[in-house]
């Protein structure tokens, strides 16, 4: 069942990328002329990269399972000490971060072109107007959700922390970024804003489309091929999404509210809540409770110089050779 859902999510992600790209390309061709048709190549590149990432994931898990079976077979002999050792747990999204980096870069490039050329002149009265464009760009959140659902393995405790962060925090930030970009529909809003504010809205909105790459990297094979995988990329993304997302979003929205009587009060409150929540999250990470860290250490989760920080995140990767019980437990979790 897990494999069926994974394959369905991969197919949905690819179809959503094609649909989103086709509509954005049509916007460019319709308003800027046929000379912009080569942007279709960007869609082809994004789809090919994602298909390659999904194929790599399949081969990655096949290799992992083969190594695990081979190690279990050789465990009763002396040969297994000399053979390749499987990692403690596999990556659940082996190379998706690369696909998202390419896709989001292509998306951001088109968003910049649209808003720098004709985006501000669109209205909601036409079919190819603000409503459809906003809906299509918001589809980025749906594509991200499909990508997360494309995992075919059960995550470990530490992977679940990052995965939940991506499922709840990042999805909301993408939606917030899309809503933030809609401020640039100045013709529909009859809004006159300074040029530098216009550029800041465009820049910060686009940056937050690319930031999820960090969280996806934490769950990648590139990270888990390390002797000790890093488990703090989602914390780095939390810091960056606060500095380049919620804080500037809040400041600009308050500026538009006070100087131009224009804002979305709901997202102003969302930015305030997100900033406070992120601050508390960072405080818990950098200043964990000593008693909690001690208890985790006694349970065997704390393995070295990182102290209680890694204990808070859950299971810690290590270079020791896995014991039989470890492998059996990991197999059951898959």
mmCIF file with all atom_site columns, C-alpha atoms in Angstrom, residues 2 37 72 82 91 136 141 151 177 236 255 269 277-278 290 296 302 313 326:
data_model
loop_
_atom_site.group_PDB
_atom_site.id
_atom_site.type_symbol
_atom_site.label_atom_id
_atom_site.label_alt_id
_atom_site.label_comp_id
_atom_site.label_asym_id
_atom_site.label_entity_id
_atom_site.label_seq_id
_atom_site.pdbx_PDB_ins_code
_atom_site.Cartn_x
_atom_site.Cartn_y
_atom_site.Cartn_z
_atom_site.occupancy
_atom_site.B_iso_or_equiv
_atom_site.pdbx_formal_charge
_atom_site.auth_seq_id
_atom_site.auth_comp_id
_atom_site.auth_asym_id
_atom_site.auth_atom_id
_atom_site.pdbx_PDB_model_num
ATOM 1  C CA . UNK A 1 2   ? 2.858  2.380   0.855   1.00 0.00 ? 2   UNK A CA 1
ATOM 2  C CA . UNK A 1 37  ? 7.732  30.035  -26.207 1.00 0.00 ? 37  UNK A CA 1
ATOM 3  C CA . UNK A 1 72  ? 22.081 -10.619 7.208   1.00 0.00 ? 72  UNK A CA 1
ATOM 4  C CA . UNK A 1 82  ? 35.073 -7.115  5.546   1.00 0.00 ? 82  UNK A CA 1
ATOM 5  C CA . UNK A 1 91  ? 17.230 8.351   3.356   1.00 0.00 ? 91  UNK A CA 1
ATOM 6  C CA . UNK A 1 136 ? -1.554 28.345  -10.483 1.00 0.00 ? 136 UNK A CA 1
ATOM 7  C CA . UNK A 1 141 ? 2.260  24.036  -2.274  1.00 0.00 ? 141 UNK A CA 1
ATOM 8  C CA . UNK A 1 151 ? 8.409  8.615   0.054   1.00 0.00 ? 151 UNK A CA 1
ATOM 9  C CA . UNK A 1 177 ? 4.578  33.673  -0.091  1.00 0.00 ? 177 UNK A CA 1
ATOM 10 C CA . UNK A 1 236 ? 18.745 26.490  9.385   1.00 0.00 ? 236 UNK A CA 1
ATOM 11 C CA . UNK A 1 255 ? 3.913  49.554  6.016   1.00 0.00 ? 255 UNK A CA 1
ATOM 12 C CA . UNK A 1 269 ? -1.343 37.778  12.469  1.00 0.00 ? 269 UNK A CA 1
ATOM 13 C CA . UNK A 1 277 ? 6.809  30.205  17.321  1.00 0.00 ? 277 UNK A CA 1
ATOM 14 C CA . UNK A 1 278 ? 10.125 30.067  15.441  1.00 0.00 ? 278 UNK A CA 1
ATOM 15 C CA . UNK A 1 290 ? 19.490 19.547  30.898  1.00 0.00 ? 290 UNK A CA 1
ATOM 16 C CA . UNK A 1 296 ? 18.008 10.882  26.324  1.00 0.00 ? 296 UNK A CA 1
ATOM 17 C CA . UNK A 1 302 ? 23.225 11.011  22.863  1.00 0.00 ? 302 UNK A CA 1
ATOM 18 C CA . UNK A 1 313 ? 16.019 15.542  17.607  1.00 0.00 ? 313 UNK A CA 1
ATOM 19 C CA . UNK A 1 326 ? 19.242 -3.130  15.255  1.00 0.00 ? 326 UNK A CA 1
#
